Amino acid sequence: MTVCYDGLPTAWTQFATLVVFLFFCWVASRGVPVLKSLATVAGSSMFIMSILFIIMMFAAPAINPHAGFYNINFNWKNLMPTFNVKYFTSLSILVFAVGGCEKISPYVNKVQNPAKNFPKAMMALAIMVMVSAILGTFAMALMFDPKVVNANLNEYISNGAYMAFQKLGEYYHVGGLFMYIYSWCNVIGQFSTLVISIDAPLRMLLGSKEAKAFIPEGLLKLNKHGAYINGIWMIVILSGGLIAIQALVPNAQAVMAQLVKLNSTTMPLRYLWVFAAYVALRKQQKKFETSYQMTKHQGLAYTAGIWCFLVTAACCIFGIYSPDPFTLFLNIITPIILIVLGLILPGIKKYQESKAN
């Protein structure tokens, strides 16, 4: 299935991607109730599949001991990474991998008793991600030779999860059953992530009371479902342009690898604004009322905010580099366009106010 997809002309795959993207932009325009249903099903199915994969993979050597598993050598030399250019330029992927929970921040006030339940949900989320990632890494180390993975990196980036479930099915003599189950769960999960990635940033950007002072009036327009319809159109233009330009990339595997690299640099860069804002808010915390805080100790709060800012900035700066000129160009131009857009919108708002007066 993945080989067939990877063999398609890039223009076809990008056209299909554009169609799916436009459809889910329409879904996002239907408002929060649709998002809630999608997110519940997607989150539950993917987490269950992750846990089942880990349990069944660790059980596989006992059930099928002659299936050709790789030995994990837990010595210090193997556990320590090689500190070279490739290592430092891939750190941003780690930051990207543990990110994402900020997307639910616009929905905090919709949680029952948010001061108590939201921090609990964040702790549970962090623990689930940590356990799943660590145990999943050990499980996959039994399945794949690192030398083969490094020699075919684009293939494993785009198809690695499917290959893992395919191998798991072979260990249990059920063929591709697990891969097909995972595929459908992943479809639901990715569609849910896509819709939330469209809706949540718009609510963060446009939903605050302060937005009216900096955002053009047209972008603040809500449709009858409570979605920022013109904001969705803005996303269609920005993301649609990126999808179109990637039709020039040689194959689908290269597109996937390029998108992972682009996401791992562009998305964590936005966290810099969050950490800077956090430190600034802590300096002026007496002016604001909040129901919950990470810590009441100012020194610890400053240390956490500044440390997160510096580590994220370093990882993203290193991550921008790529030996491929087109990937390097996208990694540089995309953050610039988004920053310029952030500077232009307040300017348009100021112009509208001056014209009105």
mmCIF file of C-alpha atoms in Angstrom:
data_model
loop_
_atom_site.group_PDB
_atom_site.id
_atom_site.type_symbol
_atom_site.label_atom_id
_atom_site.label_comp_id
_atom_site.label_asym_id
_atom_site.label_seq_id
_atom_site.Cartn_x
_atom_site.Cartn_y
_atom_site.Cartn_z
ATOM 1 C CA MET A 1 0.000 0.000 0.000
ATOM 2 C CA THR A 2 2.742 2.466 1.002
ATOM 3 C CA VAL A 3 4.943 1.417 -1.919
ATOM 4 C CA CYS A 4 2.060 2.150 -4.296
ATOM 5 C CA TYR A 5 1.541 5.561 -2.695
ATOM 6 C CA ASP A 6 5.258 6.400 -2.802
ATOM 7 C CA GLY A 7 5.365 5.509 -6.481
ATOM 8 C CA LEU A 8 2.630 7.974 -7.480
ATOM 9 C CA PRO A 9 3.608 11.238 -9.205
ATOM 10 C CA THR A 10 4.043 14.001 -6.627
ATOM 11 C CA ALA A 11 1.537 16.247 -8.396
ATOM 12 C CA TRP A 12 -1.180 13.608 -7.885
ATOM 13 C CA THR A 13 -0.427 13.109 -4.197
ATOM 14 C CA GLN A 14 -0.336 16.865 -3.588
ATOM 15 C CA PHE A 15 -3.649 17.311 -5.404
ATOM 16 C CA ALA A 16 -5.191 14.591 -3.212
ATOM 17 C CA THR A 17 -3.689 16.284 -0.147
ATOM 18 C CA LEU A 18 -5.202 19.609 -1.189
ATOM 19 C CA VAL A 19 -8.656 18.051 -1.636
ATOM 20 C CA VAL A 20 -8.504 16.430 1.824
ATOM 21 C CA PHE A 21 -7.207 19.659 3.364
ATOM 22 C CA LEU A 22 -10.031 21.739 1.855
ATOM 23 C CA PHE A 23 -12.621 19.222 3.032
ATOM 24 C CA PHE A 24 -11.413 19.412 6.616
ATOM 25 C CA CYS A 25 -11.245 23.179 6.476
ATOM 26 C CA TRP A 26 -14.968 22.896 5.791
ATOM 27 C CA VAL A 27 -15.318 20.483 8.749
ATOM 28 C CA ALA A 28 -13.495 23.005 10.988
ATOM 29 C CA SER A 29 -16.030 25.638 9.924
ATOM 30 C CA ARG A 30 -18.792 23.566 11.551
ATOM 31 C CA GLY A 31 -17.666 24.565 15.068
ATOM 32 C CA VAL A 32 -16.558 22.999 18.375
ATOM 33 C CA PRO A 33 -19.091 20.103 18.707
ATOM 34 C CA VAL A 34 -17.636 18.393 15.632
ATOM 35 C CA LEU A 35 -14.084 18.896 16.954
ATOM 36 C CA LYS A 36 -14.984 17.394 20.324
ATOM 37 C CA SER A 37 -16.376 14.204 18.776
ATOM 38 C CA LEU A 38 -13.436 13.762 16.407
ATOM 39 C CA ALA A 39 -10.824 14.413 19.087
ATOM 40 C CA THR A 40 -12.379 11.930 21.525
ATOM 41 C CA VAL A 41 -12.464 9.078 19.009
ATOM 42 C CA ALA A 42 -9.026 9.892 17.580
ATOM 43 C CA GLY A 43 -7.227 10.274 20.889
ATOM 44 C CA SER A 44 -8.673 7.086 22.354
ATOM 45 C CA SER A 45 -8.001 4.918 19.282
ATOM 46 C CA MET A 46 -4.397 6.051 18.768
ATOM 47 C CA PHE A 47 -3.465 5.700 22.437
ATOM 48 C CA ILE A 48 -5.003 2.215 22.600
ATOM 49 C CA MET A 49 -3.125 1.187 19.438
ATOM 50 C CA SER A 50 0.157 2.523 20.868
ATOM 51 C CA ILE A 51 -0.249 0.592 24.131
ATOM 52 C CA LEU A 52 -1.320 -2.583 22.315
ATOM 53 C CA PHE A 53 1.713 -2.317 20.024
ATOM 54 C CA ILE A 54 4.074 -2.026 22.995
ATOM 55 C CA ILE A 55 2.495 -4.928 24.930
ATOM 56 C CA MET A 56 2.268 -7.244 21.914
ATOM 57 C CA MET A 57 5.795 -6.393 20.744
ATOM 58 C CA PHE A 58 7.376 -7.198 24.104
ATOM 59 C CA ALA A 59 5.343 -10.421 24.217
ATOM 60 C CA ALA A 60 6.280 -11.431 20.646
ATOM 61 C CA PRO A 61 9.753 -12.928 21.400
ATOM 62 C CA ALA A 62 8.165 -15.346 23.894
ATOM 63 C CA ILE A 63 5.401 -16.354 21.460
ATOM 64 C CA ASN A 64 7.555 -16.504 18.318
ATOM 65 C CA PRO A 65 11.216 -16.730 19.453
ATOM 66 C CA HIS A 66 12.618 -17.505 15.989
ATOM 67 C CA ALA A 67 11.198 -14.451 14.177
ATOM 68 C CA GLY A 68 14.558 -12.693 13.969
ATOM 69 C CA PHE A 69 14.510 -10.035 16.681
ATOM 70 C CA TYR A 70 17.421 -7.652 17.229
ATOM 71 C CA ASN A 71 19.245 -7.604 20.545
ATOM 72 C CA ILE A 72 19.291 -4.345 22.526
ATOM 73 C CA ASN A 73 22.693 -3.731 24.089
ATOM 74 C CA PHE A 74 22.181 -1.374 27.029
ATOM 75 C CA ASN A 75 25.779 -0.231 27.404
ATOM 76 C CA TRP A 76 26.866 3.386 27.862
ATOM 77 C CA LYS A 77 28.412 3.602 24.375
ATOM 78 C CA ASN A 78 25.173 2.603 22.648
ATOM 79 C CA LEU A 79 22.982 4.845 24.795
ATOM 80 C CA MET A 80 25.097 7.957 24.178
ATOM 81 C CA PRO A 81 24.322 9.746 20.885
ATOM 82 C CA THR A 82 26.966 10.798 18.381
ATOM 83 C CA PHE A 83 27.330 14.566 18.744
ATOM 84 C CA ASN A 84 27.676 15.627 15.122
ATOM 85 C CA VAL A 85 25.916 18.003 12.715
ATOM 86 C CA LYS A 86 23.171 15.451 11.985
ATOM 87 C CA TYR A 87 22.435 15.058 15.700
ATOM 88 C CA PHE A 88 22.149 18.782 16.454
ATOM 89 C CA THR A 89 20.069 19.488 13.350
ATOM 90 C CA SER A 90 17.562 16.790 14.365
ATOM 91 C CA LEU A 91 16.989 18.015 17.942
ATOM 92 C CA SER A 92 14.083 20.166 16.774
ATOM 93 C CA ILE A 93 12.201 16.958 15.894
ATOM 94 C CA LEU A 94 12.317 15.993 19.589
ATOM 95 C CA VAL A 95 10.848 19.368 20.559
ATOM 96 C CA PHE A 96 8.195 18.956 17.868
ATOM 97 C CA ALA A 97 7.415 15.402 19.042
ATOM 98 C CA VAL A 98 6.594 16.432 22.603
ATOM 99 C CA GLY A 99 4.619 19.503 21.548
ATOM 100 C CA GLY A 100 0.968 19.720 20.599
ATOM 101 C CA CYS A 101 -0.842 19.972 23.935
ATOM 102 C CA GLU A 102 -0.873 23.769 23.544
ATOM 103 C CA LYS A 103 -3.534 23.286 20.873
ATOM 104 C CA ILE A 104 -6.125 22.552 23.531
ATOM 105 C CA SER A 105 -5.505 25.809 25.430
ATOM 106 C CA PRO A 106 -8.444 27.611 23.725
ATOM 107 C CA TYR A 107 -10.765 24.979 25.171
ATOM 108 C CA VAL A 108 -9.536 25.205 28.803
ATOM 109 C CA ASN A 109 -12.541 27.209 29.979
ATOM 110 C CA LYS A 110 -14.843 24.558 28.536
ATOM 111 C CA VAL A 111 -13.419 21.989 30.993
ATOM 112 C CA GLN A 112 -15.474 21.339 34.122
ATOM 113 C CA ASN A 113 -13.659 22.974 37.076
ATOM 114 C CA PRO A 114 -10.584 23.926 34.949
ATOM 115 C CA ALA A 115 -8.477 25.057 37.943
ATOM 116 C CA LYS A 116 -8.482 21.476 39.243
ATOM 117 C CA ASN A 117 -9.049 19.242 36.240
ATOM 118 C CA PHE A 118 -6.930 20.947 33.561
ATOM 119 C CA PRO A 119 -3.570 20.549 35.418
ATOM 120 C CA LYS A 120 -4.488 16.913 36.124
ATOM 121 C CA ALA A 121 -5.214 16.376 32.416
ATOM 122 C CA MET A 122 -1.847 17.918 31.467
ATOM 123 C CA MET A 123 0.032 15.679 33.909
ATOM 124 C CA ALA A 124 -1.806 12.610 32.626
ATOM 125 C CA LEU A 125 -1.030 13.645 29.043
ATOM 126 C CA ALA A 126 2.678 14.118 29.802
ATOM 127 C CA ILE A 127 2.917 10.730 31.521
ATOM 128 C CA MET A 128 1.086 8.940 28.673
ATOM 129 C CA VAL A 129 3.337 10.511 26.031
ATOM 130 C CA MET A 130 6.512 9.738 27.997
ATOM 131 C CA VAL A 131 5.613 6.105 28.698
ATOM 132 C CA SER A 132 4.410 5.504 25.150
ATOM 133 C CA ALA A 133 7.510 7.094 23.569
ATOM 134 C CA ILE A 134 10.103 5.328 25.756
ATOM 135 C CA LEU A 135 8.555 1.867 25.645
ATOM 136 C CA GLY A 136 7.683 2.262 21.960
ATOM 137 C CA THR A 137 11.316 3.085 21.174
ATOM 138 C CA PHE A 138 12.518 -0.069 22.938
ATOM 139 C CA ALA A 139 9.860 -2.116 21.144
ATOM 140 C CA MET A 140 10.932 -0.845 17.723
ATOM 141 C CA ALA A 141 14.595 -1.455 18.588
ATOM 142 C CA LEU A 142 13.715 -5.164 18.626
ATOM 143 C CA MET A 143 12.291 -4.888 15.102
ATOM 144 C CA PHE A 144 14.608 -2.682 13.041
ATOM 145 C CA ASP A 145 18.340 -2.485 12.409
ATOM 146 C CA PRO A 146 19.494 1.151 12.967
ATOM 147 C CA LYS A 147 21.940 0.876 10.066
ATOM 148 C CA VAL A 148 19.111 -0.038 7.672
ATOM 149 C CA VAL A 149 16.933 2.776 9.052
ATOM 150 C CA ASN A 150 19.686 5.369 8.594
ATOM 151 C CA ALA A 151 20.355 4.144 5.046
ATOM 152 C CA ASN A 152 16.667 4.553 4.093
ATOM 153 C CA LEU A 153 15.656 7.426 6.359
ATOM 154 C CA ASN A 154 12.985 8.992 4.112
ATOM 155 C CA GLU A 155 11.215 5.649 3.747
ATOM 156 C CA TYR A 156 11.135 5.080 7.501
ATOM 157 C CA ILE A 157 10.007 8.646 8.230
ATOM 158 C CA SER A 158 7.033 8.315 5.882
ATOM 159 C CA ASN A 159 6.182 4.627 6.352
ATOM 160 C CA GLY A 160 7.869 3.542 9.597
ATOM 161 C CA ALA A 161 4.708 3.142 11.692
ATOM 162 C CA TYR A 162 3.015 1.034 9.005
ATOM 163 C CA MET A 163 6.132 -1.126 8.635
ATOM 164 C CA ALA A 164 6.205 -1.679 12.411
ATOM 165 C CA PHE A 165 2.599 -2.909 12.527
ATOM 166 C CA GLN A 166 3.201 -5.023 9.414
ATOM 167 C CA LYS A 167 6.105 -6.756 11.158
ATOM 168 C CA LEU A 168 4.041 -7.189 14.307
ATOM 169 C CA GLY A 169 1.391 -8.968 12.248
ATOM 170 C CA GLU A 170 4.052 -11.272 10.799
ATOM 171 C CA TYR A 171 5.254 -12.174 14.293
ATOM 172 C CA TYR A 172 1.691 -13.200 15.240
ATOM 173 C CA HIS A 173 1.004 -14.883 11.861
ATOM 174 C CA VAL A 174 -1.913 -12.597 10.954
ATOM 175 C CA GLY A 175 -0.295 -10.915 7.943
ATOM 176 C CA GLY A 176 -1.189 -7.250 7.505
ATOM 177 C CA LEU A 177 -4.166 -7.229 9.892
ATOM 178 C CA PHE A 178 -2.546 -4.990 12.504
ATOM 179 C CA MET A 179 -1.274 -2.633 9.830
ATOM 180 C CA TYR A 180 -4.777 -2.170 8.378
ATOM 181 C CA ILE A 181 -6.301 -1.588 11.827
ATOM 182 C CA TYR A 182 -3.586 0.954 12.624
ATOM 183 C CA SER A 183 -4.058 2.597 9.223
ATOM 184 C CA TRP A 184 -7.705 3.355 9.891
ATOM 185 C CA CYS A 185 -6.999 4.539 13.435
ATOM 186 C CA ASN A 186 -4.269 6.770 12.027
ATOM 187 C CA VAL A 187 -6.646 8.156 9.404
ATOM 188 C CA ILE A 188 -9.087 9.177 12.140
ATOM 189 C CA GLY A 189 -6.256 10.544 14.290
ATOM 190 C CA GLN A 190 -4.637 12.553 11.510
ATOM 191 C CA PHE A 191 -7.971 13.976 10.381
ATOM 192 C CA SER A 192 -8.743 15.011 13.966
ATOM 193 C CA THR A 193 -5.298 16.596 14.326
ATOM 194 C CA LEU A 194 -5.791 18.429 11.046
ATOM 195 C CA VAL A 195 -9.137 19.901 12.111
ATOM 196 C CA ILE A 196 -7.843 20.932 15.547
ATOM 197 C CA SER A 197 -4.709 22.400 13.960
ATOM 198 C CA ILE A 198 -6.967 24.585 11.828
ATOM 199 C CA ASP A 199 -9.400 25.636 14.553
ATOM 200 C CA ALA A 200 -7.286 25.918 17.734
ATOM 201 C CA PRO A 201 -4.648 28.406 16.465
ATOM 202 C CA LEU A 202 -7.425 30.637 15.134
ATOM 203 C CA ARG A 203 -9.133 30.647 18.532
ATOM 204 C CA MET A 204 -5.826 31.506 20.215
ATOM 205 C CA LEU A 205 -5.120 34.286 17.708
ATOM 206 C CA LEU A 206 -8.607 35.714 17.277
ATOM 207 C CA GLY A 207 -10.594 34.605 20.321
ATOM 208 C CA SER A 208 -9.013 36.792 23.015
ATOM 209 C CA LYS A 209 -10.439 40.138 24.084
ATOM 210 C CA GLU A 210 -7.181 41.838 23.087
ATOM 211 C CA ALA A 211 -7.453 40.546 19.500
ATOM 212 C CA LYS A 212 -9.882 43.310 18.543
ATOM 213 C CA ALA A 213 -7.140 45.898 19.080
ATOM 214 C CA PHE A 214 -4.659 44.246 16.682
ATOM 215 C CA ILE A 215 -6.552 42.023 14.232
ATOM 216 C CA PRO A 216 -8.447 43.364 11.167
ATOM 217 C CA GLU A 217 -12.207 43.212 11.594
ATOM 218 C CA GLY A 218 -12.684 40.862 8.669
ATOM 219 C CA LEU A 219 -10.702 38.069 10.366
ATOM 220 C CA LEU A 220 -12.843 38.331 13.515
ATOM 221 C CA LYS A 221 -16.000 37.369 11.627
ATOM 222 C CA LEU A 222 -17.796 34.318 13.068
ATOM 223 C CA ASN A 223 -20.162 32.112 11.097
ATOM 224 C CA LYS A 224 -23.369 30.655 12.553
ATOM 225 C CA HIS A 225 -21.381 27.712 14.004
ATOM 226 C CA GLY A 226 -19.034 30.002 15.954
ATOM 227 C CA ALA A 227 -16.013 29.381 13.682
ATOM 228 C CA TYR A 228 -13.720 32.131 12.385
ATOM 229 C CA ILE A 229 -14.603 31.678 8.744
ATOM 230 C CA ASN A 230 -12.269 34.304 7.235
ATOM 231 C CA GLY A 231 -9.442 33.004 9.414
ATOM 232 C CA ILE A 232 -10.038 29.577 7.902
ATOM 233 C CA TRP A 233 -9.770 31.144 4.438
ATOM 234 C CA MET A 234 -6.424 32.657 5.465
ATOM 235 C CA ILE A 235 -5.203 29.176 6.427
ATOM 236 C CA VAL A 236 -6.457 27.811 3.104
ATOM 237 C CA ILE A 237 -4.300 30.346 1.238
ATOM 238 C CA LEU A 238 -1.146 29.825 3.358
ATOM 239 C CA SER A 239 -1.281 26.029 3.622
ATOM 240 C CA GLY A 240 -2.660 25.588 0.104
ATOM 241 C CA GLY A 241 0.325 27.508 -1.243
ATOM 242 C CA LEU A 242 2.718 25.202 0.615
ATOM 243 C CA ILE A 243 0.923 22.123 -0.726
ATOM 244 C CA ALA A 244 1.116 23.502 -4.269
ATOM 245 C CA ILE A 245 4.811 24.375 -4.140
ATOM 246 C CA GLN A 246 5.679 20.895 -2.893
ATOM 247 C CA ALA A 247 4.300 19.436 -6.118
ATOM 248 C CA LEU A 248 7.814 20.184 -7.416
ATOM 249 C CA VAL A 249 9.408 17.692 -4.994
ATOM 250 C CA PRO A 250 10.570 14.407 -6.660
ATOM 251 C CA ASN A 251 8.437 11.859 -4.752
ATOM 252 C CA ALA A 252 5.960 11.365 -1.914
ATOM 253 C CA GLN A 253 8.606 10.056 0.492
ATOM 254 C CA ALA A 254 10.641 13.239 0.008
ATOM 255 C CA VAL A 255 7.524 15.372 0.593
ATOM 256 C CA MET A 256 6.804 13.580 3.876
ATOM 257 C CA ALA A 257 10.405 13.878 5.085
ATOM 258 C CA GLN A 258 10.443 17.545 4.083
ATOM 259 C CA LEU A 259 7.197 18.263 5.947
ATOM 260 C CA VAL A 260 8.489 16.569 9.105
ATOM 261 C CA LYS A 261 11.618 18.727 8.929
ATOM 262 C CA LEU A 262 9.600 21.888 8.239
ATOM 263 C CA ASN A 263 7.137 21.179 11.064
ATOM 264 C CA SER A 264 9.953 20.380 13.480
ATOM 265 C CA THR A 265 11.456 23.837 12.965
ATOM 266 C CA THR A 266 8.477 26.107 12.242
ATOM 267 C CA MET A 267 6.069 24.823 14.894
ATOM 268 C CA PRO A 268 8.479 24.887 17.892
ATOM 269 C CA LEU A 269 9.562 28.416 16.907
ATOM 270 C CA ARG A 270 6.129 29.651 17.977
ATOM 271 C CA TYR A 271 6.825 28.336 21.480
ATOM 272 C CA LEU A 272 9.463 31.054 21.824
ATOM 273 C CA TRP A 273 6.657 33.626 21.940
ATOM 274 C CA VAL A 274 4.891 31.547 24.593
ATOM 275 C CA PHE A 275 7.980 31.310 26.816
ATOM 276 C CA ALA A 276 8.793 35.002 26.372
ATOM 277 C CA ALA A 277 5.178 35.910 27.203
ATOM 278 C CA TYR A 278 5.262 33.614 30.247
ATOM 279 C CA VAL A 279 8.343 35.349 31.674
ATOM 280 C CA ALA A 280 6.815 38.776 30.937
ATOM 281 C CA LEU A 281 3.527 37.813 32.616
ATOM 282 C CA ARG A 282 5.332 36.493 35.701
ATOM 283 C CA LYS A 283 7.036 39.878 36.045
ATOM 284 C CA GLN A 284 3.613 41.539 36.069
ATOM 285 C CA GLN A 285 1.639 38.764 37.764
ATOM 286 C CA LYS A 286 0.137 41.107 40.383
ATOM 287 C CA LYS A 287 -1.839 42.778 37.591
ATOM 288 C CA PHE A 288 -3.538 39.531 36.561
ATOM 289 C CA GLU A 289 -5.805 37.036 38.259
ATOM 290 C CA THR A 290 -5.344 33.356 37.458
ATOM 291 C CA SER A 291 -6.999 30.241 38.835
ATOM 292 C CA TYR A 292 -3.939 27.998 38.412
ATOM 293 C CA GLN A 293 -0.162 28.358 38.083
ATOM 294 C CA MET A 294 2.691 25.988 37.369
ATOM 295 C CA THR A 295 4.503 27.289 40.450
ATOM 296 C CA LYS A 296 4.144 30.181 42.871
ATOM 297 C CA HIS A 297 7.935 30.543 43.244
ATOM 298 C CA GLN A 298 9.129 33.408 41.038
ATOM 299 C CA GLY A 299 12.721 32.208 40.741
ATOM 300 C CA LEU A 300 11.643 28.739 39.602
ATOM 301 C CA ALA A 301 9.160 30.264 37.144
ATOM 302 C CA TYR A 302 11.848 32.519 35.585
ATOM 303 C CA THR A 303 14.334 29.634 35.410
ATOM 304 C CA ALA A 304 11.812 27.339 33.692
ATOM 305 C CA GLY A 305 10.690 30.007 31.221
ATOM 306 C CA ILE A 306 14.198 31.147 30.247
ATOM 307 C CA TRP A 307 15.552 27.578 30.070
ATOM 308 C CA CYS A 308 12.687 26.479 27.793
ATOM 309 C CA PHE A 309 13.205 29.547 25.596
ATOM 310 C CA LEU A 310 16.954 28.994 25.140
ATOM 311 C CA VAL A 311 16.738 25.233 24.526
ATOM 312 C CA THR A 312 13.887 25.595 22.040
ATOM 313 C CA ALA A 313 15.642 28.447 20.205
ATOM 314 C CA ALA A 314 18.874 26.439 19.894
ATOM 315 C CA CYS A 315 17.075 23.311 18.652
ATOM 316 C CA CYS A 316 15.088 25.267 16.048
ATOM 317 C CA ILE A 317 18.086 27.232 14.775
ATOM 318 C CA PHE A 318 20.088 24.025 14.311
ATOM 319 C CA GLY A 319 17.031 22.306 12.828
ATOM 320 C CA ILE A 320 16.620 24.876 10.065
ATOM 321 C CA TYR A 321 19.769 23.601 8.340
ATOM 322 C CA SER A 322 19.325 20.976 5.640
ATOM 323 C CA PRO A 323 21.721 19.770 2.922
ATOM 324 C CA ASP A 324 18.796 19.892 0.468
ATOM 325 C CA PRO A 325 18.561 23.474 -0.919
ATOM 326 C CA PHE A 326 14.761 23.401 -1.384
ATOM 327 C CA THR A 327 14.162 22.104 2.166
ATOM 328 C CA LEU A 328 16.556 24.731 3.515
ATOM 329 C CA PHE A 329 14.678 27.416 1.556
ATOM 330 C CA LEU A 330 11.302 26.306 2.978
ATOM 331 C CA ASN A 331 12.708 26.127 6.517
ATOM 332 C CA ILE A 332 13.885 29.735 6.235
ATOM 333 C CA ILE A 333 11.110 31.388 4.222
ATOM 334 C CA THR A 334 8.131 29.866 6.097
ATOM 335 C CA PRO A 335 8.926 31.402 9.535
ATOM 336 C CA ILE A 336 9.727 34.714 7.812
ATOM 337 C CA ILE A 337 6.336 34.772 6.056
ATOM 338 C CA LEU A 338 4.505 33.984 9.302
ATOM 339 C CA ILE A 339 6.393 36.678 11.248
ATOM 340 C CA VAL A 340 5.748 39.236 8.505
ATOM 341 C CA LEU A 341 2.065 38.283 8.564
ATOM 342 C CA GLY A 342 2.047 38.880 12.317
ATOM 343 C CA LEU A 343 3.479 42.351 11.735
ATOM 344 C CA ILE A 344 1.146 43.210 8.859
ATOM 345 C CA LEU A 345 -2.163 42.368 10.595
ATOM 346 C CA PRO A 346 -1.809 45.027 13.347
ATOM 347 C CA GLY A 347 -0.805 47.515 10.642
ATOM 348 C CA ILE A 348 -3.984 46.802 8.699
ATOM 349 C CA LYS A 349 -6.029 47.190 11.892
ATOM 350 C CA LYS A 350 -4.375 50.546 12.605
ATOM 351 C CA TYR A 351 -5.127 51.686 9.057
ATOM 352 C CA GLN A 352 -8.793 50.648 9.419
ATOM 353 C CA GLU A 353 -9.110 52.641 12.644
ATOM 354 C CA SER A 354 -7.500 55.742 11.167
ATOM 355 C CA LYS A 355 -9.762 55.525 8.122
ATOM 356 C CA ALA A 356 -12.837 55.143 10.342
ATOM 357 C CA ASN A 357 -11.875 58.242 12.322
#
